[in-house]
XYZ file of C-alpha atoms in Angstrom:
420
model
C 194.757 214.768 270.980
C 192.536 217.609 270.177
C 192.082 220.091 267.840
C 192.158 222.774 269.887
C 194.950 224.319 272.295
C 194.183 227.238 274.620
C 194.818 230.724 273.201
C 197.843 232.479 273.117
C 198.953 234.572 275.714
C 196.092 231.670 277.981
C 196.619 229.214 279.661
C 194.418 225.877 281.531
C 193.988 225.890 285.266
C 193.633 222.396 286.395
C 194.180 220.472 289.230
C 196.665 220.045 291.209
C 198.134 223.087 290.773
C 194.467 224.437 290.822
C 194.151 223.584 294.875
C 197.116 226.142 295.499
C 194.952 228.890 292.259
C 192.021 228.608 295.225
C 194.177 228.778 298.478
C 196.128 231.873 296.718
C 192.906 233.758 295.888
C 191.119 232.854 299.652
C 194.385 233.320 301.527
C 194.419 236.936 300.202
C 191.438 238.318 300.197
C 191.605 236.746 303.568
C 193.053 239.979 305.627
C 190.169 242.335 303.992
C 187.084 240.469 304.289
C 188.817 240.635 308.552
C 188.596 244.467 307.926
C 185.338 244.849 306.840
C 185.279 244.571 303.544
C 182.559 243.299 300.952
C 182.602 240.951 298.274
C 181.826 242.522 294.369
C 181.529 240.814 290.819
C 181.194 242.914 288.217
C 180.699 241.880 283.750
C 184.135 240.853 282.370
C 183.014 244.367 279.565
C 182.402 247.372 280.021
C 181.534 250.598 278.146
C 185.640 251.411 276.481
C 185.400 255.112 277.507
C 184.923 254.072 281.559
C 189.285 252.039 280.917
C 189.413 254.978 278.512
C 188.840 258.137 280.734
C 190.054 256.444 284.044
C 193.454 254.456 282.910
C 194.516 256.852 280.831
C 194.968 257.728 277.148
C 198.389 257.730 277.888
C 199.069 254.016 278.424
C 199.540 251.795 277.898
C 196.716 249.505 278.044
C 194.815 251.909 276.685
C 196.564 252.372 273.126
C 197.665 249.003 273.017
C 196.370 245.887 275.068
C 192.543 246.579 276.007
C 190.641 244.173 273.879
C 188.299 245.475 272.617
C 184.272 244.495 271.257
C 181.860 245.323 268.967
C 178.663 246.029 268.998
C 177.026 246.683 265.297
C 179.641 247.103 263.399
C 180.453 249.837 265.805
C 183.637 249.622 269.102
C 181.670 249.948 272.192
C 183.112 247.833 274.875
C 186.230 246.740 276.332
C 186.922 243.366 278.042
C 188.505 245.243 281.544
C 192.042 245.380 282.008
C 191.582 246.106 285.631
C 189.294 246.162 288.623
C 189.552 249.447 290.260
C 187.468 251.061 286.929
C 184.852 248.791 287.059
C 184.445 248.062 291.461
C 184.237 252.898 291.214
C 180.898 252.364 288.208
C 179.808 249.816 290.026
C 179.722 251.527 293.483
C 178.962 254.675 291.522
C 175.675 252.619 290.186
C 173.845 251.161 292.759
C 175.166 255.285 295.218
C 176.740 252.350 297.880
C 178.778 256.296 298.993
C 175.047 257.281 299.845
C 173.770 254.203 302.309
C 176.071 254.552 305.493
C 179.403 255.386 307.252
C 182.312 255.948 303.886
C 184.331 254.012 303.217
C 182.971 251.681 301.443
C 185.531 248.925 301.596
C 185.266 246.345 298.259
C 187.375 243.358 297.944
C 186.851 241.884 294.365
C 188.052 238.121 292.768
C 188.887 237.763 289.105
C 190.135 237.301 285.579
C 191.259 240.928 283.723
C 192.416 240.755 279.851
C 195.296 242.728 278.635
C 196.872 241.694 274.453
C 200.624 242.000 275.644
C 203.201 239.990 274.541
C 203.371 236.447 276.711
C 206.149 235.899 279.332
C 206.003 233.967 282.628
C 204.137 236.065 284.519
C 202.708 237.692 281.798
C 199.616 236.565 280.478
C 196.642 237.720 278.266
C 194.559 236.924 280.911
C 194.942 236.848 284.146
C 193.660 236.696 287.516
C 194.274 239.191 290.559
C 192.075 239.857 293.851
C 191.114 242.985 294.642
C 190.374 245.737 297.108
C 188.932 249.410 297.004
C 188.084 251.799 299.871
C 185.707 255.000 297.986
C 185.151 257.395 299.571
C 187.322 258.890 302.529
C 191.090 260.164 302.372
C 193.183 259.497 304.856
C 196.601 257.862 305.401
C 195.742 255.195 307.876
C 193.478 253.641 305.505
C 196.288 254.314 302.395
C 198.645 252.394 305.815
C 195.949 249.729 306.049
C 195.041 248.390 302.881
C 199.285 248.087 301.984
C 199.581 246.620 305.842
C 196.565 243.720 304.365
C 198.335 242.821 301.770
C 201.973 242.902 303.010
C 200.260 240.915 305.545
C 198.195 238.337 303.194
C 201.861 237.643 301.139
C 203.122 236.837 304.458
C 199.726 234.164 305.372
C 200.771 232.074 302.652
C 204.642 232.079 303.710
C 205.928 234.351 300.790
C 208.430 236.807 302.207
C 211.300 237.456 299.164
C 209.429 240.197 298.027
C 210.021 243.977 298.905
C 208.000 246.651 299.474
C 207.811 250.257 296.686
C 206.877 253.103 297.934
C 206.721 257.013 296.309
C 204.010 259.644 296.348
C 202.838 261.197 293.086
C 201.184 264.438 294.531
C 197.775 265.624 294.581
C 196.454 269.036 292.000
C 197.992 271.199 294.264
C 202.167 270.520 293.793
C 202.027 267.982 290.223
C 201.469 270.624 288.624
C 204.599 272.782 289.087
C 206.184 268.639 288.675
C 204.303 268.463 284.787
C 206.094 271.403 283.533
C 209.074 270.632 285.515
C 209.420 267.646 284.375
C 207.820 268.197 280.008
C 210.839 270.700 280.028
C 213.677 267.949 281.158
C 212.032 265.437 278.508
C 212.754 268.379 275.547
C 216.204 267.812 275.969
C 216.156 264.354 275.832
C 216.299 262.223 272.592
C 213.146 260.701 272.506
C 211.344 258.829 269.687
C 208.181 259.922 268.656
C 205.531 257.856 270.610
C 207.404 259.025 273.563
C 207.333 262.467 272.989
C 203.762 261.655 272.358
C 203.433 259.999 275.450
C 205.379 262.614 277.568
C 202.631 266.218 275.834
C 199.900 264.100 277.108
C 201.412 262.286 280.362
C 204.929 263.321 280.611
C 205.180 261.028 284.113
C 204.792 258.030 282.105
C 208.044 258.273 281.325
C 209.428 257.517 284.436
C 207.722 254.248 284.201
C 209.239 253.190 280.751
C 211.032 250.031 281.004
C 213.816 250.579 277.830
C 217.573 250.597 279.213
C 217.875 253.660 276.355
C 215.248 256.109 277.549
C 215.411 254.833 280.926
C 219.648 255.860 280.963
C 218.481 259.076 279.967
C 216.543 260.229 282.783
C 219.670 260.671 284.929
C 219.108 263.907 286.821
C 215.313 263.780 285.915
C 213.707 266.594 288.265
C 211.612 263.413 291.252
C 207.954 264.813 292.350
C 208.998 264.431 295.686
C 210.645 267.674 295.564
C 207.939 269.011 294.322
C 205.471 267.743 296.704
C 202.795 270.714 298.862
C 202.987 270.580 302.262
C 200.099 268.483 302.650
C 201.195 265.866 300.528
C 204.800 265.684 301.786
C 202.503 265.445 305.487
C 199.896 262.974 303.979
C 203.633 260.936 302.679
C 205.206 260.347 306.094
C 201.623 259.950 308.433
C 201.356 257.056 305.488
C 205.201 255.925 306.365
C 204.758 256.754 309.319
C 202.630 253.811 310.567
C 203.801 251.083 308.049
C 206.927 251.698 310.033
C 204.735 252.152 313.803
C 203.419 248.363 312.402
C 206.606 246.452 311.318
C 205.574 246.712 307.456
C 209.069 247.231 306.035
C 209.219 249.508 302.188
C 211.626 251.080 299.895
C 211.323 254.662 298.831
C 211.235 254.531 295.011
C 210.464 258.181 293.430
C 210.085 256.878 289.921
C 207.312 254.491 290.417
C 204.338 256.005 288.702
C 202.501 252.146 288.216
C 200.577 251.472 284.821
C 197.583 254.398 285.649
C 195.937 257.695 285.213
C 194.401 257.716 287.927
C 196.780 257.363 291.095
C 197.949 261.051 293.696
C 199.872 260.873 296.784
C 200.206 257.172 297.689
C 201.481 254.484 295.567
C 202.707 251.050 296.139
C 203.741 248.142 294.843
C 204.909 244.513 295.620
C 207.752 243.051 293.480
C 209.541 239.454 294.337
C 212.546 239.374 293.893
C 212.707 236.016 291.916
C 210.897 236.547 288.600
C 213.013 239.094 286.692
C 211.177 240.938 284.655
C 207.987 239.953 285.571
C 208.483 240.957 288.932
C 205.398 242.997 290.419
C 203.012 240.621 292.506
C 200.183 243.263 293.080
C 200.832 246.940 293.722
C 198.242 249.802 294.330
C 197.696 253.316 295.576
C 195.712 256.216 296.108
C 192.979 257.775 293.093
C 191.193 260.697 294.638
C 190.196 262.372 291.568
C 188.685 258.931 289.680
C 185.261 259.185 290.696
C 185.118 262.880 288.946
C 186.660 261.610 285.785
C 184.148 258.533 285.152
C 181.673 260.906 286.378
C 180.442 260.546 289.740
C 181.249 263.076 292.652
C 184.415 263.885 294.649
C 184.935 260.652 296.126
C 188.896 259.812 297.166
C 190.056 256.653 297.576
C 192.273 254.124 297.147
C 192.741 250.551 296.701
C 195.592 247.694 295.577
C 195.209 244.813 293.275
C 197.862 241.321 293.834
C 198.041 238.968 291.304
C 197.585 235.389 291.496
C 199.285 234.187 289.056
C 203.016 236.164 289.718
C 201.451 235.118 293.388
C 202.027 231.789 292.277
C 205.308 231.570 290.410
C 206.509 233.770 293.857
C 205.837 230.644 295.621
C 207.493 228.205 292.895
C 210.778 230.576 293.270
C 210.790 229.982 297.502
C 210.401 226.981 297.382
C 207.498 227.296 299.508
C 204.571 224.262 299.337
C 201.575 225.377 301.430
C 199.823 223.037 303.375
C 196.448 221.692 301.697
C 193.825 219.472 302.896
C 192.871 216.392 300.423
C 190.436 217.141 298.219
C 189.271 213.242 299.095
C 188.876 212.497 303.233
C 187.601 208.751 302.549
C 187.545 207.343 299.242
C 184.971 204.001 299.224
C 186.180 200.434 297.248
C 183.165 198.018 296.586
C 183.560 194.714 295.612
C 180.446 193.967 293.523
C 177.090 194.829 292.999
C 175.207 194.739 295.762
C 178.159 196.668 297.366
C 178.618 198.648 295.270
C 174.580 199.872 295.656
C 175.447 200.325 299.524
C 178.942 202.119 299.726
C 176.800 204.108 296.515
C 174.483 205.123 299.451
C 177.357 205.675 302.718
C 179.113 208.402 300.323
C 176.723 210.722 299.646
C 175.599 210.431 303.106
C 178.952 211.349 303.702
C 179.510 214.050 301.765
C 176.286 215.192 302.698
C 177.502 215.156 306.408
C 180.806 217.207 305.723
C 183.373 214.277 305.046
C 184.773 214.581 301.111
C 183.991 211.263 300.163
C 185.245 209.014 296.859
C 183.971 205.705 295.271
C 185.490 203.561 292.211
C 183.525 203.883 289.143
C 183.469 201.742 286.340
C 184.568 197.670 286.719
C 187.697 197.343 287.748
C 189.335 194.601 290.406
C 190.004 195.641 294.093
C 194.142 196.093 292.385
C 193.231 198.578 290.659
C 190.583 200.486 292.527
C 192.883 200.792 295.791
C 195.050 202.064 294.030
C 193.059 204.451 293.158
C 192.143 205.355 296.556
C 196.217 205.945 297.019
C 196.418 208.396 293.980
C 193.087 209.729 295.270
C 194.958 211.116 298.333
C 192.365 209.410 301.646
C 193.457 208.886 304.728
C 190.721 206.388 304.122
C 189.746 203.849 302.296
C 186.369 202.015 302.507
C 185.698 198.245 301.228
C 182.924 195.944 301.103
C 181.937 192.464 300.039
C 179.231 190.526 300.603
C 180.547 189.307 303.673
C 180.901 192.830 305.183
C 177.401 193.208 303.799
C 176.095 190.137 305.692
C 177.641 190.924 308.843
C 176.221 194.953 309.130
C 180.056 196.456 308.062
C 182.357 197.900 306.012
C 186.107 197.632 306.824
C 187.593 201.261 307.496
C 191.279 200.731 306.912
C 193.727 203.701 307.479
C 195.810 204.447 304.305
C 198.428 205.746 306.032
C 199.121 202.672 308.784
C 197.084 200.386 306.539
C 195.876 199.384 309.277
C 192.364 197.658 308.655
C 189.072 196.894 310.909
C 185.777 196.460 310.441
C 183.065 198.940 311.744
C 179.258 198.718 312.186
C 177.451 200.344 308.600
C 174.590 202.476 310.843
C 177.727 203.745 313.297
C 179.794 205.092 310.180
C 179.407 207.959 309.605
C 180.003 209.274 313.889
C 182.820 207.018 313.819
C 184.023 209.233 310.395
C 183.339 212.585 311.997
C 184.879 211.242 314.827
C 188.066 211.395 313.530
C 188.030 214.770 312.744
C 187.614 214.439 308.941
């Protein structure tokens, strides 16, 4: 056994479960790609101020959870705790908003890092697929992204989840609500840390998961009662579009989520089989984030869906993805000369697009066939000296057990005809 183990709060992604993770990433990204979102990849570390300004000084992410890096004794960088700020920074740096029609549509996939107490579904390194639409203010765009996320989950076979929806207002109506909420919170029995958070961003208190805090929030003013007419109309249009396109949702007036940059539409997908860490994805509109990080006014909206938690959600529902076998053909050589010939055929098959493997090392025919069976291959290629003298290999169907000779020079064509 190795002296070393994976760091606390992380895990190794290994076959065969890794194939499911790859499939989850692909299926989450597929609806966004069909909707014109292009792929973007950003560094895993950024200037720490990018997150403190954008994500918010009052958030747990910034105050407690960021992994910071030092350069020559000075703390300057942080491992990215989320994707939106980095994607917007990259789009601004490359002037993508000046190159053509808005919105700029981008999707991404990668690992993110937060120093949290590990538990099921909560890791210090986790995987997300995200999508961002930068530079347009349109309720149809909000609805598009929510529908794309819903389509992604449904394409995986998930059904036992709920879409929570809220509106956080804008710079016109939120200050009025903020004042009312501060006045309400001032009369509660809150600890010093929570009071400090309430002074910076009182909405963050609504997101506090502690029962002792939630119990005191009964009767708290709700933002939806303070929305201006423009935000009400915007919110109603988003809901109208979702309903018209078959996406059910539940109103959650306390939904804030863990980042300060959200405005207007805010949403979260929660799975009913995951316990405390039930959020499998979420997002919202962030019309002021570009200005927060030094850019022009670029109203935007986006989401991030968790690959790790989606995997757990599939397990909770008993959904097994129908994945193609990693190997379609497995070659078993009986002798050194046969191995040389089959090795060349394996290379040829791979270049023709057929997933092919072969035995390595010295193995008996019995052990070699066990390897072929464990590979999940549909067919086995078996060849010995007599077969080579006749210019053939034996093609065995691993499901039926049927075995027939196939001419060496017709092997690739024969297997391609079997739609491998």
